[in-house]
C-alpha cells in the first residue's frame, strides 16, 4: 500500500517530508525546483507570501501570494508564518497552516526560501531536509545576474554582496549540489528526494505493516 492509498483511507502511513532548498539569487533554483516537482509524484512546491510587487510575467496565486506589507505584518502578528524574512527590503514568508496541512496528509513539500528562513524552519521541524544549491563560481553567478536583470548597478552590487553572505551558509544544509548544468542539477535533487523517501524513518510504518502480514500469514 502506498502512502497515497493509506491517505485515501484516512490516515497516511507517514507524515510528509519537508525539503528546504536555498541558493543565492541567480543560481537558477526556481527553475530547478519547478522541474523537480513536475518529475516527482506527490511532491508539492509551497507557494510563499510576499510583500514585493509582481514582476512582468508573474501572477498572484501562481508565483507567490502577493499581499500588501500591512497584510504581511498582520499575518506576522497573528503567528501565521512558519518562517519569514526580509530579503532585499521585501518581506517573504511561508504559511504555517498550508505546510502543516500538507505534511499531515503525507504529502512531501519543498520550500524555496532564503538562508534566514531555512534556519527558522529547522528550529520548528527537526527532520527538515536541507539542500543548498551553489553556482559553479562567482563569475558564473555574476554573469547570470547581469544577463537576466536590468537592475541598476547599486542593486546588482547588493545582490552580489548578499550572495557572498549566503554561500557561506552551505554547511548548515544536509546536501549541497552545484548547478553547473540544469538537467544534471534537477536529477541530483530528484535523487535526494527519492533517497530520503527510502530512509528507515520514512518507510518504517509501511515496512512494519508488510512484516506484520508475514507474521500473520507465512508458515512458522
Ligand atoms: P525573488 O524576489 O527573486 O522571487 O526571491 C528573492 C529571495 O527570497 C530568494 O532568495 C528566495 O529564495 C527568497 N524567498 C522566496 N520565498 C521565501 C519565503 O517564503 N521565505 C523566505 N525566507 N525566503 C523566501
Short mmCIF file of N, CA, C and O in Angstrom, two decimals, residues 7-146:
data_model
loop_
_atom_site.label_atom_id
_atom_site.label_comp_id
_atom_site.label_asym_id
_atom_site.label_seq_id
_atom_site.Cartn_x
_atom_site.Cartn_y
_atom_site.Cartn_z
N UNK A 7 -3.55 7.38 2.64
CA UNK A 7 -4.12 8.71 2.86
C UNK A 7 -5.60 8.69 2.45
O UNK A 7 -6.44 9.31 3.10
N UNK A 8 -5.89 7.94 1.37
CA UNK A 8 -7.28 7.86 0.92
C UNK A 8 -8.16 7.20 1.97
O UNK A 8 -9.34 7.44 2.05
N UNK A 9 -7.56 6.32 2.76
CA UNK A 9 -8.33 5.64 3.80
C UNK A 9 -8.42 6.48 5.07
O UNK A 9 -8.98 6.05 6.06
N UNK A 10 -7.78 7.62 5.08
CA UNK A 10 -7.88 8.49 6.26
C UNK A 10 -6.54 8.88 6.81
O UNK A 10 -6.16 10.02 6.77
N UNK A 11 -5.77 7.92 7.30
CA UNK A 11 -4.50 8.28 7.95
C UNK A 11 -3.34 7.89 7.06
O UNK A 11 -3.22 6.73 6.65
N UNK A 12 -2.45 8.83 6.75
CA UNK A 12 -1.29 8.47 5.93
C UNK A 12 -0.32 7.59 6.73
O UNK A 12 -0.32 7.64 7.95
N UNK A 13 0.48 6.82 6.02
CA UNK A 13 1.45 5.94 6.69
C UNK A 13 2.59 6.73 7.31
O UNK A 13 3.27 6.25 8.19
N UNK A 14 2.82 7.90 6.78
CA UNK A 14 3.85 8.75 7.40
C UNK A 14 3.50 10.20 7.13
O UNK A 14 2.76 10.51 6.20
N UNK A 15 4.10 11.07 7.95
CA UNK A 15 3.97 12.49 7.67
C UNK A 15 4.78 12.81 6.42
O UNK A 15 5.73 12.08 6.09
N UNK A 16 4.43 13.89 5.75
CA UNK A 16 5.20 14.29 4.59
C UNK A 16 6.61 14.71 5.00
O UNK A 16 6.85 15.07 6.15
N UNK A 17 7.53 14.65 4.05
CA UNK A 17 8.89 15.13 4.30
C UNK A 17 8.96 16.60 3.90
O UNK A 17 8.33 17.01 2.91
N UNK A 18 9.73 17.34 4.65
CA UNK A 18 9.86 18.77 4.36
C UNK A 18 11.26 19.05 3.82
O UNK A 18 12.26 18.89 4.54
N UNK A 19 11.32 19.44 2.55
CA UNK A 19 12.60 19.78 1.92
C UNK A 19 12.73 21.30 1.86
O UNK A 19 11.77 21.99 1.49
N UNK A 20 13.90 21.79 2.21
CA UNK A 20 14.15 23.23 2.12
C UNK A 20 15.31 23.45 1.16
O UNK A 20 16.40 22.88 1.36
N UNK A 21 15.07 24.21 0.12
CA UNK A 21 16.12 24.49 -0.87
C UNK A 21 16.48 25.97 -0.79
O UNK A 21 15.62 26.84 -0.87
N UNK A 22 17.76 26.24 -0.61
CA UNK A 22 18.23 27.63 -0.61
C UNK A 22 19.37 27.77 -1.60
O UNK A 22 20.10 26.80 -1.87
N UNK A 23 19.52 28.97 -2.10
CA UNK A 23 20.60 29.28 -3.04
C UNK A 23 20.60 30.77 -3.25
O UNK A 23 19.54 31.40 -3.14
N UNK A 24 21.75 31.36 -3.55
CA UNK A 24 21.72 32.79 -3.82
C UNK A 24 20.92 33.10 -5.08
O UNK A 24 20.78 32.25 -5.95
N UNK A 25 20.38 34.29 -5.11
CA UNK A 25 19.60 34.74 -6.26
C UNK A 25 20.48 34.66 -7.52
O UNK A 25 21.64 35.04 -7.50
N UNK A 26 19.92 34.07 -8.60
CA UNK A 26 20.68 33.92 -9.85
C UNK A 26 21.24 32.52 -10.03
O UNK A 26 21.83 32.20 -11.06
N UNK A 27 21.03 31.65 -9.04
CA UNK A 27 21.57 30.29 -9.14
C UNK A 27 20.68 29.40 -10.02
O UNK A 27 21.11 28.33 -10.46
N UNK A 28 19.45 29.83 -10.22
CA UNK A 28 18.53 29.05 -11.05
C UNK A 28 17.71 28.07 -10.25
O UNK A 28 17.13 27.13 -10.76
N UNK A 29 17.62 28.30 -8.94
CA UNK A 29 16.94 27.33 -8.07
C UNK A 29 15.45 27.18 -8.38
O UNK A 29 14.91 26.08 -8.29
N UNK A 30 14.80 28.27 -8.77
CA UNK A 30 13.36 28.19 -9.02
C UNK A 30 13.09 27.26 -10.20
O UNK A 30 12.23 26.38 -10.13
N UNK A 31 13.86 27.42 -11.28
CA UNK A 31 13.68 26.55 -12.45
C UNK A 31 13.96 25.10 -12.08
O UNK A 31 13.22 24.21 -12.47
N UNK A 32 15.01 24.89 -11.32
CA UNK A 32 15.39 23.53 -10.92
C UNK A 32 14.24 22.88 -10.14
O UNK A 32 13.82 21.75 -10.42
N UNK A 33 13.69 23.61 -9.18
CA UNK A 33 12.66 23.03 -8.32
C UNK A 33 11.34 22.87 -9.08
O UNK A 33 10.61 21.90 -8.88
N UNK A 34 11.04 23.79 -9.99
CA UNK A 34 9.83 23.62 -10.79
C UNK A 34 9.90 22.34 -11.62
O UNK A 34 8.94 21.60 -11.72
N UNK A 35 11.05 22.08 -12.19
CA UNK A 35 11.21 20.83 -12.96
C UNK A 35 11.11 19.61 -12.04
O UNK A 35 10.55 18.59 -12.40
N UNK A 36 11.71 19.75 -10.87
CA UNK A 36 11.70 18.64 -9.92
C UNK A 36 10.27 18.21 -9.58
O UNK A 36 9.94 17.03 -9.63
N UNK A 37 9.40 19.19 -9.25
CA UNK A 37 8.05 18.81 -8.81
C UNK A 37 7.21 18.27 -9.97
O UNK A 37 6.27 17.52 -9.75
N UNK A 38 7.58 18.63 -11.21
CA UNK A 38 6.88 18.04 -12.36
C UNK A 38 7.25 16.56 -12.50
O UNK A 38 6.51 15.78 -13.05
N UNK A 39 8.43 16.23 -12.05
CA UNK A 39 9.01 14.92 -12.31
C UNK A 39 8.80 13.92 -11.18
O UNK A 39 8.95 12.73 -11.38
N UNK A 40 8.53 14.41 -9.99
CA UNK A 40 8.40 13.52 -8.83
C UNK A 40 6.96 13.56 -8.33
O UNK A 40 6.42 14.63 -8.07
N UNK A 41 6.35 12.39 -8.21
CA UNK A 41 4.96 12.33 -7.75
C UNK A 41 4.86 12.69 -6.28
O UNK A 41 5.77 12.44 -5.50
N UNK A 42 3.71 13.24 -5.93
CA UNK A 42 3.40 13.54 -4.52
C UNK A 42 4.44 14.44 -3.86
O UNK A 42 4.82 14.24 -2.71
N UNK A 43 4.91 15.39 -4.64
CA UNK A 43 5.84 16.39 -4.13
C UNK A 43 5.31 17.75 -4.56
O UNK A 43 5.12 17.98 -5.76
N UNK A 44 5.04 18.61 -3.59
CA UNK A 44 4.44 19.90 -3.93
C UNK A 44 5.38 21.04 -3.56
O UNK A 44 6.13 20.95 -2.57
N UNK A 45 5.32 22.08 -4.37
CA UNK A 45 6.11 23.28 -4.12
C UNK A 45 5.24 24.23 -3.29
O UNK A 45 4.11 24.52 -3.68
N UNK A 46 5.76 24.68 -2.17
CA UNK A 46 4.97 25.58 -1.33
C UNK A 46 4.98 26.98 -1.95
O UNK A 46 6.02 27.46 -2.40
N UNK A 47 3.82 27.61 -1.98
CA UNK A 47 3.75 28.97 -2.53
C UNK A 47 3.87 29.98 -1.38
O UNK A 47 3.06 29.99 -0.46
N UNK A 48 4.91 30.79 -1.46
CA UNK A 48 5.18 31.76 -0.39
C UNK A 48 4.29 32.99 -0.51
O UNK A 48 3.69 33.23 -1.55
N UNK A 49 4.27 33.74 0.56
CA UNK A 49 3.63 35.06 0.57
C UNK A 49 4.74 36.09 0.43
O UNK A 49 5.82 35.90 0.99
N UNK A 50 4.46 37.16 -0.29
CA UNK A 50 5.47 38.24 -0.34
C UNK A 50 4.81 39.60 -0.44
O UNK A 50 3.71 39.73 -0.98
N UNK A 51 5.54 40.59 0.10
CA UNK A 51 5.05 41.97 0.02
C UNK A 51 5.64 42.67 -1.21
O UNK A 51 5.33 43.82 -1.44
N UNK A 52 6.49 41.98 -1.97
CA UNK A 52 7.09 42.68 -3.11
C UNK A 52 6.09 42.76 -4.27
O UNK A 52 5.14 42.00 -4.34
N UNK A 53 6.35 43.71 -5.17
CA UNK A 53 5.47 43.90 -6.33
C UNK A 53 5.67 42.75 -7.32
O UNK A 53 6.75 42.14 -7.35
N UNK A 54 4.65 42.47 -8.11
CA UNK A 54 4.79 41.42 -9.13
C UNK A 54 5.75 41.91 -10.21
O UNK A 54 5.78 43.09 -10.54
N UNK A 55 6.53 40.97 -10.76
CA UNK A 55 7.39 41.30 -11.90
C UNK A 55 6.63 40.93 -13.16
O UNK A 55 5.71 40.11 -13.10
N UNK A 56 7.03 41.48 -14.31
CA UNK A 56 6.36 41.12 -15.55
C UNK A 56 6.34 39.59 -15.71
O UNK A 56 7.35 38.93 -15.47
N UNK A 57 5.18 39.05 -16.08
CA UNK A 57 5.08 37.61 -16.29
C UNK A 57 4.65 36.83 -15.05
O UNK A 57 4.29 35.67 -15.14
N UNK A 58 4.70 37.47 -13.89
CA UNK A 58 4.29 36.77 -12.67
C UNK A 58 2.81 37.02 -12.40
O UNK A 58 2.27 38.05 -12.77
N UNK A 59 2.16 36.05 -11.74
CA UNK A 59 0.79 36.31 -11.32
C UNK A 59 0.52 35.83 -9.92
O UNK A 59 1.18 34.90 -9.42
N UNK A 60 -0.47 36.50 -9.32
CA UNK A 60 -0.83 36.21 -7.93
C UNK A 60 -1.40 34.80 -7.83
O UNK A 60 -2.19 34.38 -8.66
N UNK A 61 -0.98 34.07 -6.82
CA UNK A 61 -1.50 32.72 -6.62
C UNK A 61 -0.75 31.68 -7.44
O UNK A 61 -1.01 30.49 -7.33
N UNK A 62 0.17 32.12 -8.29
CA UNK A 62 0.96 31.17 -9.09
C UNK A 62 2.41 31.24 -8.60
O UNK A 62 2.94 30.28 -8.04
N UNK A 63 3.04 32.39 -8.79
CA UNK A 63 4.45 32.53 -8.39
C UNK A 63 4.55 32.76 -6.88
O UNK A 63 5.42 32.20 -6.22
N UNK A 64 3.69 33.60 -6.39
CA UNK A 64 3.62 33.91 -4.96
C UNK A 64 2.18 34.26 -4.64
O UNK A 64 1.39 34.54 -5.55
N UNK A 65 1.86 34.32 -3.36
CA UNK A 65 0.65 35.02 -2.92
C UNK A 65 1.13 36.45 -2.66
O UNK A 65 1.88 36.68 -1.70
N UNK A 66 0.77 37.36 -3.55
CA UNK A 66 1.23 38.75 -3.40
C UNK A 66 0.27 39.49 -2.47
O UNK A 66 -0.93 39.55 -2.75
N UNK A 67 0.81 40.01 -1.39
CA UNK A 67 -0.04 40.73 -0.42
C UNK A 67 0.63 42.05 -0.05
O UNK A 67 1.82 42.24 -0.33
N UNK A 68 -0.12 42.93 0.57
CA UNK A 68 0.47 44.22 0.95
C UNK A 68 1.37 44.01 2.17
O UNK A 68 1.25 43.02 2.89
N UNK A 69 2.22 44.99 2.39
CA UNK A 69 3.11 44.94 3.55
C UNK A 69 2.28 44.94 4.84
O UNK A 69 2.60 44.23 5.80
N UNK A 70 1.20 45.74 4.84
CA UNK A 70 0.34 45.81 6.04
C UNK A 70 -0.27 44.45 6.34
O UNK A 70 -0.27 43.99 7.50
N UNK A 71 -0.76 43.79 5.30
CA UNK A 71 -1.36 42.45 5.48
C UNK A 71 -0.29 41.46 5.97
O UNK A 71 -0.54 40.64 6.84
N UNK A 72 0.92 41.59 5.39
CA UNK A 72 2.01 40.70 5.80
C UNK A 72 2.28 40.88 7.30
O UNK A 72 2.40 39.91 8.05
N UNK A 73 2.34 42.15 7.71
CA UNK A 73 2.64 42.42 9.12
C UNK A 73 1.54 41.90 10.05
O UNK A 73 1.82 41.40 11.13
N UNK A 74 0.29 41.97 9.56
CA UNK A 74 -0.82 41.39 10.35
C UNK A 74 -0.62 39.89 10.51
O UNK A 74 -0.83 39.34 11.59
N UNK A 75 -0.21 39.24 9.41
CA UNK A 75 -0.02 37.78 9.48
C UNK A 75 1.13 37.42 10.42
O UNK A 75 1.08 36.43 11.13
N UNK A 76 2.17 38.25 10.43
CA UNK A 76 3.29 38.02 11.36
C UNK A 76 2.77 38.11 12.79
O UNK A 76 3.02 37.23 13.62
N UNK A 77 1.99 39.17 13.05
CA UNK A 77 1.48 39.40 14.41
C UNK A 77 0.57 38.24 14.84
O UNK A 77 0.55 37.87 16.01
N UNK A 78 -0.16 37.66 13.88
CA UNK A 78 -1.08 36.57 14.20
C UNK A 78 -0.37 35.21 14.19
O UNK A 78 -1.02 34.17 14.28
N UNK A 79 0.94 35.24 14.02
CA UNK A 79 1.74 33.99 14.07
C UNK A 79 1.36 33.01 12.96
O UNK A 79 1.33 31.81 13.17
N UNK A 80 1.04 33.56 11.79
CA UNK A 80 0.56 32.70 10.71
C UNK A 80 1.68 32.17 9.82
O UNK A 80 1.42 31.42 8.89
N UNK A 81 2.93 32.59 10.09
CA UNK A 81 4.03 32.11 9.26
C UNK A 81 4.86 31.05 9.97
O UNK A 81 5.14 31.16 11.16
N UNK A 82 5.22 30.04 9.21
CA UNK A 82 6.17 29.04 9.72
C UNK A 82 7.54 29.71 9.83
O UNK A 82 8.32 29.43 10.73
N UNK A 83 7.84 30.56 8.87
CA UNK A 83 9.07 31.36 8.88
C UNK A 83 8.81 32.56 8.01
O UNK A 83 7.97 32.52 7.13
N UNK A 84 9.57 33.62 8.24
CA UNK A 84 9.51 34.76 7.32
C UNK A 84 10.83 35.53 7.42
O UNK A 84 11.57 35.36 8.39
N UNK A 85 11.12 36.30 6.39
CA UNK A 85 12.37 37.05 6.37
C UNK A 85 12.24 38.28 5.50
O UNK A 85 11.37 38.36 4.62
N UNK A 86 13.12 39.23 5.78
CA UNK A 86 13.23 40.43 4.95
C UNK A 86 14.37 40.16 3.97
O UNK A 86 15.51 39.95 4.39
N UNK A 87 14.04 40.07 2.69
CA UNK A 87 15.07 39.80 1.68
C UNK A 87 15.06 40.98 0.70
O UNK A 87 14.03 41.27 0.10
N UNK A 88 16.18 41.62 0.52
CA UNK A 88 16.29 42.80 -0.36
C UNK A 88 15.21 43.84 -0.03
O UNK A 88 14.64 44.47 -0.92
N UNK A 89 14.86 43.98 1.24
CA UNK A 89 13.88 45.00 1.63
C UNK A 89 12.43 44.60 1.45
O UNK A 89 11.52 45.37 1.76
N UNK A 90 12.17 43.40 0.92
CA UNK A 90 10.79 42.91 0.80
C UNK A 90 10.60 41.76 1.79
O UNK A 90 11.55 41.07 2.14
N UNK A 91 9.35 41.58 2.19
CA UNK A 91 9.05 40.51 3.15
C UNK A 91 8.57 39.26 2.41
O UNK A 91 7.79 39.35 1.46
N UNK A 92 9.08 38.12 2.86
CA UNK A 92 8.71 36.83 2.27
C UNK A 92 8.40 35.87 3.41
O UNK A 92 9.13 35.85 4.40
N UNK A 93 7.38 35.03 3.24
CA UNK A 93 7.07 34.09 4.32
C UNK A 93 6.35 32.85 3.83
O UNK A 93 5.73 32.84 2.76
N UNK A 94 6.44 31.79 4.64
CA UNK A 94 5.77 30.52 4.34
C UNK A 94 4.59 30.37 5.28
O UNK A 94 4.76 30.46 6.50
N UNK A 95 3.42 30.14 4.74
CA UNK A 95 2.21 29.98 5.56
C UNK A 95 2.29 28.71 6.40
O UNK A 95 2.48 27.62 5.87
N UNK A 96 2.15 28.85 7.71
CA UNK A 96 2.30 27.70 8.60
C UNK A 96 1.20 26.66 8.39
O UNK A 96 1.47 25.46 8.32
N UNK A 97 -0.05 27.12 8.25
CA UNK A 97 -1.14 26.14 8.17
C UNK A 97 -1.12 25.41 6.83
O UNK A 97 -1.42 24.21 6.77
N UNK A 98 -0.71 26.09 5.76
CA UNK A 98 -0.63 25.43 4.43
C UNK A 98 0.33 24.23 4.53
O UNK A 98 0.02 23.13 4.10
N UNK A 99 1.50 24.50 5.12
CA UNK A 99 2.53 23.45 5.19
C UNK A 99 2.08 22.34 6.11
O UNK A 99 2.16 21.15 5.77
N UNK A 100 1.56 22.69 7.27
CA UNK A 100 1.17 21.67 8.25
C UNK A 100 0.09 20.76 7.68
O UNK A 100 0.13 19.54 7.85
N UNK A 101 -0.87 21.34 6.96
CA UNK A 101 -1.96 20.54 6.38
C UNK A 101 -1.39 19.50 5.41
O UNK A 101 -1.75 18.33 5.44
N UNK A 102 -0.48 19.94 4.56
CA UNK A 102 0.07 19.01 3.56
C UNK A 102 0.92 17.93 4.20
O UNK A 102 0.84 16.76 3.82
N UNK A 103 1.73 18.31 5.18
CA UNK A 103 2.57 17.31 5.86
C UNK A 103 1.70 16.28 6.57
O UNK A 103 1.96 15.08 6.52
N UNK A 104 0.62 16.75 7.19
CA UNK A 104 -0.27 15.84 7.91
C UNK A 104 -0.96 14.86 6.94
O UNK A 104 -1.24 13.73 7.31
N UNK A 105 -1.18 15.31 5.71
CA UNK A 105 -1.79 14.43 4.70
C UNK A 105 -0.79 13.43 4.12
O UNK A 105 -1.13 12.59 3.31
N UNK A 106 0.48 13.60 4.49
CA UNK A 106 1.51 12.69 3.99
C UNK A 106 2.14 13.18 2.70
O UNK A 106 2.89 12.44 2.05
N UNK A 107 1.86 14.43 2.35
CA UNK A 107 2.42 14.97 1.09
C UNK A 107 3.78 15.62 1.37
O UNK A 107 3.96 16.35 2.34
N UNK A 108 4.77 15.32 0.55
CA UNK A 108 6.10 15.92 0.69
C UNK A 108 6.09 17.33 0.09
O UNK A 108 5.48 17.56 -0.95
N UNK A 109 6.79 18.22 0.74
CA UNK A 109 6.78 19.63 0.32
C UNK A 109 8.19 20.18 0.15
O UNK A 109 9.09 19.82 0.91
N UNK A 110 8.34 21.06 -0.83
CA UNK A 110 9.62 21.77 -1.00
C UNK A 110 9.39 23.25 -0.75
O UNK A 110 8.49 23.85 -1.35
N UNK A 111 10.21 23.82 0.09
CA UNK A 111 10.20 25.27 0.29
C UNK A 111 11.44 25.83 -0.38
O UNK A 111 12.54 25.31 -0.16
N UNK A 112 11.27 26.86 -1.19
CA UNK A 112 12.43 27.52 -1.78
C UNK A 112 12.55 28.85 -1.05
O UNK A 112 11.82 29.80 -1.35
N UNK A 113 13.41 28.89 -0.07
CA UNK A 113 13.49 30.06 0.81
C UNK A 113 14.94 30.42 1.10
O UNK A 113 15.84 29.64 0.81
N UNK A 114 15.12 31.60 1.66
CA UNK A 114 16.50 32.04 1.89
C UNK A 114 17.08 31.40 3.16
O UNK A 114 16.38 30.68 3.88
N UNK A 115 18.34 31.69 3.39
CA UNK A 115 19.08 31.07 4.49
C UNK A 115 18.47 31.40 5.87
O UNK A 115 18.36 30.54 6.74
N UNK A 116 18.01 32.63 6.04
CA UNK A 116 17.41 33.02 7.33
C UNK A 116 16.15 32.22 7.58
O UNK A 116 15.90 31.73 8.69
N UNK A 117 15.33 32.06 6.52
CA UNK A 117 14.08 31.29 6.66
C UNK A 117 14.37 29.83 6.95
O UNK A 117 13.70 29.20 7.78
N UNK A 118 15.39 29.28 6.29
CA UNK A 118 15.74 27.87 6.49
C UNK A 118 16.10 27.61 7.95
O UNK A 118 15.74 26.58 8.52
N UNK A 119 16.79 28.57 8.56
CA UNK A 119 17.18 28.40 9.97
C UNK A 119 15.94 28.32 10.85
O UNK A 119 15.87 27.50 11.77
N UNK A 120 14.96 29.14 10.57
CA UNK A 120 13.72 29.12 11.38
C UNK A 120 12.97 27.81 11.19
O UNK A 120 12.43 27.25 12.15
N UNK A 121 12.94 27.30 9.97
CA UNK A 121 12.21 26.06 9.69
C UNK A 121 12.86 24.89 10.44
O UNK A 121 12.18 24.07 11.04
N UNK A 122 14.19 24.86 10.43
CA UNK A 122 14.92 23.79 11.13
C UNK A 122 14.59 23.77 12.62
O UNK A 122 14.55 22.72 13.23
N UNK A 123 14.38 24.95 13.19
CA UNK A 123 14.05 25.00 14.62
C UNK A 123 12.66 24.42 14.88
O UNK A 123 12.42 23.79 15.89
N UNK A 124 11.74 24.65 13.92
CA UNK A 124 10.36 24.16 14.10
C UNK A 124 10.22 22.68 13.77
O UNK A 124 9.48 21.96 14.41
N UNK A 125 10.90 22.25 12.68
CA UNK A 125 10.81 20.86 12.23
C UNK A 125 12.21 20.25 12.20
O UNK A 125 12.99 20.52 11.28
N UNK A 126 12.50 19.42 13.20
CA UNK A 126 13.85 18.89 13.32
C UNK A 126 14.23 18.01 12.13
O UNK A 126 15.41 17.91 11.79
N UNK A 127 13.24 17.38 11.49
CA UNK A 127 13.56 16.46 10.39
C UNK A 127 13.65 17.11 9.02
O UNK A 127 13.66 16.40 8.01
N UNK A 128 13.72 18.41 8.98
CA UNK A 128 13.83 19.10 7.70
C UNK A 128 15.04 18.60 6.92
O UNK A 128 16.11 18.39 7.50
N UNK A 129 14.86 18.41 5.61
CA UNK A 129 16.00 18.02 4.77
C UNK A 129 16.43 19.27 4.00
O UNK A 129 15.68 19.81 3.18
N UNK A 130 17.63 19.73 4.28
CA UNK A 130 18.10 20.97 3.66
C UNK A 130 19.01 20.70 2.46
O UNK A 130 19.89 19.84 2.53
N UNK A 131 18.75 21.42 1.39
CA UNK A 131 19.59 21.29 0.19
C UNK A 131 20.07 22.68 -0.21
O UNK A 131 19.25 23.59 -0.38
N UNK A 132 21.37 22.82 -0.36
CA UNK A 132 21.91 24.11 -0.80
C UNK A 132 22.38 23.99 -2.24
O UNK A 132 23.10 23.04 -2.58
N UNK A 133 21.94 24.91 -3.07
CA UNK A 133 22.36 24.89 -4.48
C UNK A 133 23.39 26.00 -4.68
O UNK A 133 23.12 27.18 -4.42
N UNK A 134 24.57 25.60 -5.11
CA UNK A 134 25.66 26.56 -5.34
C UNK A 134 25.81 26.83 -6.83
O UNK A 134 25.71 25.90 -7.64
N UNK A 135 26.10 28.06 -7.21
CA UNK A 135 26.50 28.29 -8.60
C UNK A 135 27.92 27.74 -8.78
O UNK A 135 28.64 27.60 -7.78
N UNK A 136 28.35 27.42 -10.01
CA UNK A 136 29.68 26.84 -10.19
C UNK A 136 30.81 27.77 -9.75
O UNK A 136 31.87 27.31 -9.34
N UNK A 137 30.58 29.08 -9.85
CA UNK A 137 31.63 30.02 -9.43
C UNK A 137 31.01 31.40 -9.28
O UNK A 137 29.89 31.64 -9.74
N UNK A 138 31.77 32.29 -8.68
CA UNK A 138 31.29 33.67 -8.55
C UNK A 138 31.06 34.29 -9.94
O UNK A 138 30.05 34.94 -10.19
N UNK A 139 31.99 34.03 -10.86
CA UNK A 139 31.89 34.63 -12.20
C UNK A 139 30.62 34.21 -12.91
O UNK A 139 29.95 35.01 -13.55
N UNK A 140 30.29 32.91 -12.78
CA UNK A 140 29.09 32.41 -13.46
C UNK A 140 27.84 33.07 -12.86
O UNK A 140 26.94 33.50 -13.59
N UNK A 141 27.81 33.20 -11.56
CA UNK A 141 26.64 33.84 -10.92
C UNK A 141 26.52 35.30 -11.38
O UNK A 141 25.43 35.76 -11.75
N UNK A 142 27.63 36.00 -11.39
CA UNK A 142 27.59 37.41 -11.79
C UNK A 142 27.10 37.54 -13.23
O UNK A 142 26.26 38.38 -13.53
N UNK A 143 27.59 36.65 -14.08
CA UNK A 143 27.18 36.67 -15.49
C UNK A 143 25.68 36.42 -15.63
O UNK A 143 24.99 37.12 -16.36
N UNK A 144 25.17 35.43 -14.88
CA UNK A 144 23.74 35.11 -14.94
C UNK A 144 22.91 36.27 -14.45
O UNK A 144 21.89 36.62 -15.04
N UNK A 145 23.33 36.89 -13.35
CA UNK A 145 22.56 38.01 -12.80
C UNK A 145 22.56 39.19 -13.75
O UNK A 145 21.54 39.82 -13.99
N UNK A 146 23.72 39.48 -14.34
CA UNK A 146 23.79 40.63 -15.24
C UNK A 146 23.02 40.36 -16.52
O UNK A 146 22.44 41.25 -17.12
#
